[in-house]
Amino acid sequence: MTVDNGGGANGEPELSDSFKTFGAVLKALRDEAGLTQEEFAPRVRYSAHYIAKIEQGKRFPPGDLAQRAEEPLGLAAARVLGAAARSLTRKAGLASRFHQWAGIEEEAVSLYAYECRVIPGLLQPEPYIRAVFQRHLPPLTEDQFDRQVTARLARQQLLVERPNTTFCFMIEQALLERRFGGTDVTRIVLNSLLEQGRRRNVEVLVMPLRQEDHSGAEGSMYLAETARNQWLGYVEGHDTSTVISDPKAVSPMLHRYGKMRSQALSRQATASLLEQMRGAL
């Protein structure tokens, strides 16, 4: 795969052998320390679900995991884990960047998205997901197609599993006017957006088709606030992606997103527009 931040047209990568190896090393060290995932996770300040994903080779490990693991696992084990992580980083390439962001998503206390290309992946209903992957180039095999759809649907459980995380999804009205996938798919998308927008911790905002004072000229972006109140950014393009951790680079993204929230329709006005568009289909 190229990269998918939840909004792009590419699916999750195949499980890398290096990810699986790192996960096996972590599991062996944890077992040697006599700790279950449920016991180990709070000691390194991550969720048991996230640790399980790392051990299964499905998530890129956070950069400070080895440091956090020193207390529960011991200095020698932490050094082994650190060496394994450095090797993994060199091997992982572009796919590792998506794994890293997927892990950040799972631990975020705030997650913001602005999309001008496709509906954000965390909000895509299954027919829309299928329409996206049907247009993937090069074409996917049936097995790849099924895995991509399943993986994206699984990631959407974040909206259920993270009730204390604040989600804000800002999308361009043009994405809905396009009727990507056809009228029936668009109707399902509108229904889904209305349903998700009724969650207490989820905001769905539409940027109106005509907005002269628009601060989103730089394109789609994603922002996440970690449990330690650090803000990270994520951007992607054609077959490339970048996780941005430098506060000097993330700060303008936050300011830009704040301006765009004031330029988008309110939560109530968005719901009214979505209902109006649904009625016009």
Tab-separated table of C-alpha atoms in Angstrom:
chain	number	residue	atom	x	y	z
A	1	MET	CA	0.000	0.000	0.000
A	2	THR	CA	0.753	3.486	-0.156
A	3	VAL	CA	-0.581	5.219	2.868
A	4	ASP	CA	-4.028	5.665	4.345
A	5	ASN	CA	-4.691	8.084	7.121
A	6	GLY	CA	-8.337	7.250	7.147
A	7	GLY	CA	-9.181	9.482	4.240
A	8	GLY	CA	-7.117	8.374	1.289
A	9	ALA	CA	-7.951	5.834	-1.328
A	10	ASN	CA	-5.358	3.288	-0.279
A	11	GLY	CA	-5.850	0.499	2.230
A	12	GLU	CA	-3.839	-0.795	5.134
A	13	PRO	CA	-0.514	-2.393	4.232
A	14	GLU	CA	0.253	-6.048	4.397
A	15	LEU	CA	1.615	-7.097	7.767
A	16	SER	CA	5.351	-6.613	7.592
A	17	ASP	CA	7.619	-9.391	8.836
A	18	SER	CA	9.556	-6.733	10.731
A	19	PHE	CA	6.400	-5.615	12.540
A	20	LYS	CA	5.615	-9.222	13.427
A	21	THR	CA	9.162	-9.780	14.678
A	22	PHE	CA	9.062	-6.682	16.872
A	23	GLY	CA	5.688	-7.776	18.261
A	24	ALA	CA	7.068	-11.230	19.044
A	25	VAL	CA	10.056	-9.675	20.845
A	26	LEU	CA	7.784	-7.465	22.931
A	27	LYS	CA	5.531	-10.394	23.818
A	28	ALA	CA	8.502	-12.569	24.808
A	29	LEU	CA	9.941	-9.847	27.047
A	30	ARG	CA	6.547	-9.194	28.606
A	31	ASP	CA	5.980	-12.906	29.235
A	32	GLU	CA	9.456	-13.204	30.752
A	33	ALA	CA	8.529	-10.419	33.177
A	34	GLY	CA	5.381	-12.359	34.125
A	35	LEU	CA	3.007	-9.611	32.974
A	36	THR	CA	-0.226	-9.934	31.032
A	37	GLN	CA	-1.107	-7.331	28.405
A	38	GLU	CA	-3.645	-5.883	30.839
A	39	GLU	CA	-0.944	-5.552	33.530
A	40	PHE	CA	1.770	-4.261	31.210
A	41	ALA	CA	-0.284	-1.666	29.304
A	42	PRO	CA	-0.988	0.796	32.155
A	43	ARG	CA	2.643	0.635	33.247
A	44	VAL	CA	3.734	1.982	29.874
A	45	ARG	CA	0.705	4.314	29.701
A	46	TYR	CA	-0.910	2.727	26.664
A	47	SER	CA	-4.120	0.736	26.304
A	48	ALA	CA	-4.115	-3.070	26.367
A	49	HIS	CA	-5.821	-2.963	22.956
A	50	TYR	CA	-2.923	-0.957	21.513
A	51	ILE	CA	-0.298	-3.268	23.050
A	52	ALA	CA	-2.151	-6.261	21.580
A	53	LYS	CA	-2.055	-4.651	18.117
A	54	ILE	CA	1.699	-4.059	18.419
A	55	GLU	CA	2.335	-7.641	19.513
A	56	GLN	CA	0.262	-8.910	16.584
A	57	GLY	CA	2.416	-6.866	14.193
A	58	LYS	CA	-0.491	-4.639	13.213
A	59	ARG	CA	0.723	-1.327	14.602
A	60	PHE	CA	3.947	0.632	14.451
A	61	PRO	CA	5.347	0.952	18.007
A	62	PRO	CA	5.562	4.471	19.493
A	63	GLY	CA	9.047	5.914	19.711
A	64	ASP	CA	9.135	6.042	23.513
A	65	LEU	CA	7.868	2.500	24.147
A	66	ALA	CA	11.326	1.143	25.025
A	67	GLN	CA	11.903	3.975	27.487
A	68	ARG	CA	8.523	3.442	29.130
A	69	ALA	CA	9.133	-0.307	29.293
A	70	GLU	CA	12.314	0.021	31.356
A	71	GLU	CA	10.480	0.085	34.694
A	72	PRO	CA	8.150	-2.922	34.158
A	73	LEU	CA	10.566	-5.022	32.058
A	74	GLY	CA	13.995	-4.011	33.313
A	75	LEU	CA	16.935	-2.175	31.775
A	76	ALA	CA	18.268	-5.082	29.704
A	77	ALA	CA	14.869	-5.832	28.186
A	78	ALA	CA	14.324	-2.142	27.425
A	79	ARG	CA	17.650	-2.048	25.564
A	80	VAL	CA	16.659	-5.098	23.510
A	81	LEU	CA	13.335	-3.457	22.710
A	82	GLY	CA	15.030	-0.205	21.752
A	83	ALA	CA	17.420	-1.989	19.387
A	84	ALA	CA	14.514	-3.849	17.791
A	85	ALA	CA	12.624	-0.572	17.330
A	86	ARG	CA	15.611	1.141	15.662
A	87	SER	CA	15.959	-1.735	13.223
A	88	LEU	CA	12.234	-1.645	12.514
A	89	THR	CA	12.282	2.054	11.760
A	90	ARG	CA	15.014	1.599	9.168
A	91	LYS	CA	13.140	-1.215	7.431
A	92	ALA	CA	9.585	-0.003	7.579
A	93	GLY	CA	9.630	2.827	5.030
A	94	LEU	CA	6.381	4.514	4.043
A	95	ALA	CA	4.097	1.847	5.465
A	96	SER	CA	5.497	2.495	8.936
A	97	ARG	CA	4.205	6.047	8.784
A	98	PHE	CA	0.657	4.864	8.463
A	99	HIS	CA	1.094	2.344	11.261
A	100	GLN	CA	2.470	5.121	13.436
A	101	TRP	CA	-0.497	7.393	12.733
A	102	ALA	CA	-2.981	4.557	13.254
A	103	GLY	CA	-1.448	4.053	16.690
A	104	ILE	CA	-1.673	7.770	17.407
A	105	GLU	CA	-5.354	7.688	16.425
A	106	GLU	CA	-6.030	4.895	18.901
A	107	GLU	CA	-4.539	6.838	21.828
A	108	ALA	CA	-5.647	10.372	20.919
A	109	VAL	CA	-7.769	12.435	23.295
A	110	SER	CA	-8.672	14.775	20.412
A	111	LEU	CA	-8.718	13.909	16.724
A	112	TYR	CA	-9.442	16.496	14.034
A	113	ALA	CA	-9.747	15.941	10.290
A	114	TYR	CA	-10.251	18.158	7.265
A	115	GLU	CA	-10.922	16.428	3.954
A	116	CYS	CA	-11.326	17.852	0.461
A	117	ARG	CA	-10.721	14.570	-1.435
A	118	VAL	CA	-12.927	11.794	-0.019
A	119	ILE	CA	-15.055	11.239	3.074
A	120	PRO	CA	-12.689	10.587	6.029
A	121	GLY	CA	-12.058	6.863	6.408
A	122	LEU	CA	-13.404	6.754	9.967
A	123	LEU	CA	-16.777	7.956	8.621
A	124	GLN	CA	-17.018	5.907	5.425
A	125	PRO	CA	-19.947	3.431	5.363
A	126	GLU	CA	-19.190	0.094	3.759
A	127	PRO	CA	-20.708	0.809	0.297
A	128	TYR	CA	-18.562	3.947	0.050
A	129	ILE	CA	-15.457	2.020	1.148
A	130	ARG	CA	-16.143	-0.540	-1.565
A	131	ALA	CA	-16.579	2.218	-4.142
A	132	VAL	CA	-13.202	3.672	-3.126
A	133	PHE	CA	-11.319	0.381	-3.385
A	134	GLN	CA	-13.054	-0.603	-6.618
A	135	ARG	CA	-11.310	2.405	-8.170
A	136	HIS	CA	-7.913	1.599	-6.683
A	137	LEU	CA	-4.973	1.623	-9.124
A	138	PRO	CA	-3.385	-0.773	-9.701
A	139	PRO	CA	-6.516	-2.933	-9.265
A	140	LEU	CA	-6.695	-5.070	-6.137
A	141	THR	CA	-7.166	-8.823	-6.098
A	142	GLU	CA	-10.368	-10.084	-4.484
A	143	ASP	CA	-8.422	-11.125	-1.397
A	144	GLN	CA	-6.717	-7.737	-1.131
A	145	PHE	CA	-10.033	-5.986	-1.675
A	146	ASP	CA	-11.734	-7.912	1.142
A	147	ARG	CA	-8.843	-7.280	3.525
A	148	GLN	CA	-8.849	-3.558	2.809
A	149	VAL	CA	-12.587	-3.234	3.424
A	150	THR	CA	-12.411	-5.299	6.613
A	151	ALA	CA	-9.454	-3.301	7.935
A	152	ARG	CA	-11.143	0.049	7.389
A	153	LEU	CA	-14.383	-1.078	9.012
A	154	ALA	CA	-12.387	-2.355	11.990
A	155	ARG	CA	-10.675	1.020	12.423
A	156	GLN	CA	-14.061	2.711	12.648
A	157	GLN	CA	-14.619	1.030	16.012
A	158	LEU	CA	-12.569	3.893	17.428
A	159	LEU	CA	-15.716	6.027	17.376
A	160	VAL	CA	-17.345	3.495	19.719
A	161	GLU	CA	-14.326	2.438	21.748
A	162	ARG	CA	-13.121	5.995	22.468
A	163	PRO	CA	-16.171	7.783	23.938
A	164	ASN	CA	-13.909	10.244	25.782
A	165	THR	CA	-12.042	11.235	22.633
A	166	THR	CA	-13.225	14.404	20.894
A	167	PHE	CA	-13.621	13.876	17.151
A	168	CYS	CA	-14.149	16.675	14.653
A	169	PHE	CA	-14.541	15.889	10.955
A	170	MET	CA	-14.694	18.810	8.527
A	171	ILE	CA	-15.541	17.918	4.932
A	172	GLU	CA	-16.138	19.898	1.768
A	173	GLN	CA	-19.715	20.047	0.518
A	174	ALA	CA	-18.332	19.305	-2.951
A	175	LEU	CA	-17.553	15.732	-1.813
A	176	LEU	CA	-21.253	15.142	-1.269
A	177	GLU	CA	-22.381	17.010	-4.376
A	178	ARG	CA	-20.116	14.750	-6.432
A	179	ARG	CA	-22.233	11.689	-5.506
A	180	PHE	CA	-19.184	9.443	-5.594
A	181	GLY	CA	-20.296	5.835	-6.095
A	182	GLY	CA	-23.769	6.877	-7.254
A	183	THR	CA	-26.995	8.157	-5.727
A	184	ASP	CA	-27.649	5.129	-3.518
A	185	VAL	CA	-24.153	5.264	-2.025
A	186	THR	CA	-24.495	9.010	-1.464
A	187	ARG	CA	-27.784	8.489	0.393
A	188	ILE	CA	-26.078	5.964	2.679
A	189	VAL	CA	-23.210	8.402	3.253
A	190	LEU	CA	-25.614	11.188	4.207
A	191	ASN	CA	-27.472	8.889	6.604
A	192	SER	CA	-24.176	7.802	8.155
A	193	LEU	CA	-22.904	11.362	8.594
A	194	LEU	CA	-26.149	12.367	10.282
A	195	GLU	CA	-25.981	9.337	12.582
A	196	GLN	CA	-22.332	9.822	13.537
A	197	GLY	CA	-22.871	13.545	14.041
A	198	ARG	CA	-25.419	12.776	16.765
A	199	ARG	CA	-22.728	11.222	18.960
A	200	ARG	CA	-21.856	13.474	21.891
A	201	ASN	CA	-18.136	13.325	21.156
A	202	VAL	CA	-18.334	13.605	17.358
A	203	GLU	CA	-18.688	16.792	15.328
A	204	VAL	CA	-19.400	16.593	11.616
A	205	LEU	CA	-19.033	19.981	9.924
A	206	VAL	CA	-19.509	20.812	6.257
A	207	MET	CA	-17.498	23.524	4.536
A	208	PRO	CA	-20.043	25.179	2.245
A	209	LEU	CA	-19.623	25.023	-1.501
A	210	ARG	CA	-19.308	28.801	-1.663
A	211	GLN	CA	-16.938	30.207	0.959
A	212	GLU	CA	-14.777	33.119	-0.153
A	213	ASP	CA	-12.951	33.261	3.195
A	214	HIS	CA	-11.534	29.728	3.058
A	215	SER	CA	-8.304	28.900	4.938
A	216	GLY	CA	-7.905	25.367	3.590
A	217	ALA	CA	-5.936	26.086	0.429
A	218	GLU	CA	-3.072	23.844	1.632
A	219	GLY	CA	-5.313	20.790	1.396
A	220	SER	CA	-6.442	17.938	3.619
A	221	MET	CA	-4.924	17.516	7.080
A	222	TYR	CA	-5.282	15.539	10.273
A	223	LEU	CA	-4.436	16.575	13.832
A	224	ALA	CA	-4.266	14.528	17.030
A	225	GLU	CA	-3.766	15.465	20.676
A	226	THR	CA	-1.983	12.790	22.691
A	227	ALA	CA	-2.699	11.834	26.294
A	228	ARG	CA	0.301	14.024	27.214
A	229	ASN	CA	-1.351	16.983	25.448
A	230	GLN	CA	1.107	17.009	22.588
A	231	TRP	CA	-0.339	17.868	19.193
A	232	LEU	CA	0.736	15.946	16.096
A	233	GLY	CA	-0.147	16.483	12.461
A	234	TYR	CA	-0.522	14.157	9.511
A	235	VAL	CA	-0.667	14.893	5.791
A	236	GLU	CA	-0.578	12.665	2.734
A	237	GLY	CA	-0.410	12.924	-1.020
A	238	HIS	CA	0.177	10.601	-3.927
A	239	ASP	CA	1.909	7.555	-2.418
A	240	THR	CA	3.505	9.629	0.344
A	241	SER	CA	2.656	10.617	3.905
A	242	THR	CA	4.189	12.473	6.817
A	243	VAL	CA	3.606	12.505	10.566
A	244	ILE	CA	4.495	15.981	11.847
A	245	SER	CA	5.717	16.292	15.440
A	246	ASP	CA	7.650	19.594	15.369
A	247	PRO	CA	5.529	22.066	17.385
A	248	LYS	CA	6.612	24.893	15.074
A	249	ALA	CA	5.106	23.021	12.128
A	250	VAL	CA	2.010	21.739	13.951
A	251	SER	CA	1.063	25.143	15.397
A	252	PRO	CA	0.119	26.711	12.017
A	253	MET	CA	-1.977	23.624	11.255
A	254	LEU	CA	-3.901	24.103	14.507
A	255	HIS	CA	-4.439	27.806	13.772
A	256	ARG	CA	-5.569	26.979	10.255
A	257	TYR	CA	-7.993	24.348	11.509
A	258	GLY	CA	-9.420	26.779	14.063
A	259	LYS	CA	-10.071	29.350	11.359
A	260	MET	CA	-11.704	26.763	9.142
A	261	ARG	CA	-14.057	25.665	11.936
A	262	SER	CA	-15.352	29.222	12.067
A	263	GLN	CA	-15.760	29.232	8.278
A	264	ALA	CA	-17.598	25.895	8.095
A	265	LEU	CA	-21.289	25.458	8.803
A	266	SER	CA	-22.209	24.918	12.447
A	267	ARG	CA	-23.114	21.483	13.712
A	268	GLN	CA	-26.820	22.298	13.490
A	269	ALA	CA	-26.550	23.956	10.077
A	270	THR	CA	-24.554	20.979	8.810
A	271	ALA	CA	-27.267	18.567	9.941
A	272	SER	CA	-29.908	20.693	8.201
A	273	LEU	CA	-27.897	20.745	4.977
A	274	LEU	CA	-27.332	16.978	5.059
A	275	GLU	CA	-31.057	16.369	5.567
A	276	GLN	CA	-31.840	18.785	2.711
A	277	MET	CA	-29.383	17.032	0.399
A	278	ARG	CA	-30.786	13.635	1.354
A	279	GLY	CA	-34.292	14.813	0.541
A	280	ALA	CA	-33.155	16.077	-2.871
A	281	LEU	CA	-31.753	12.697	-3.986
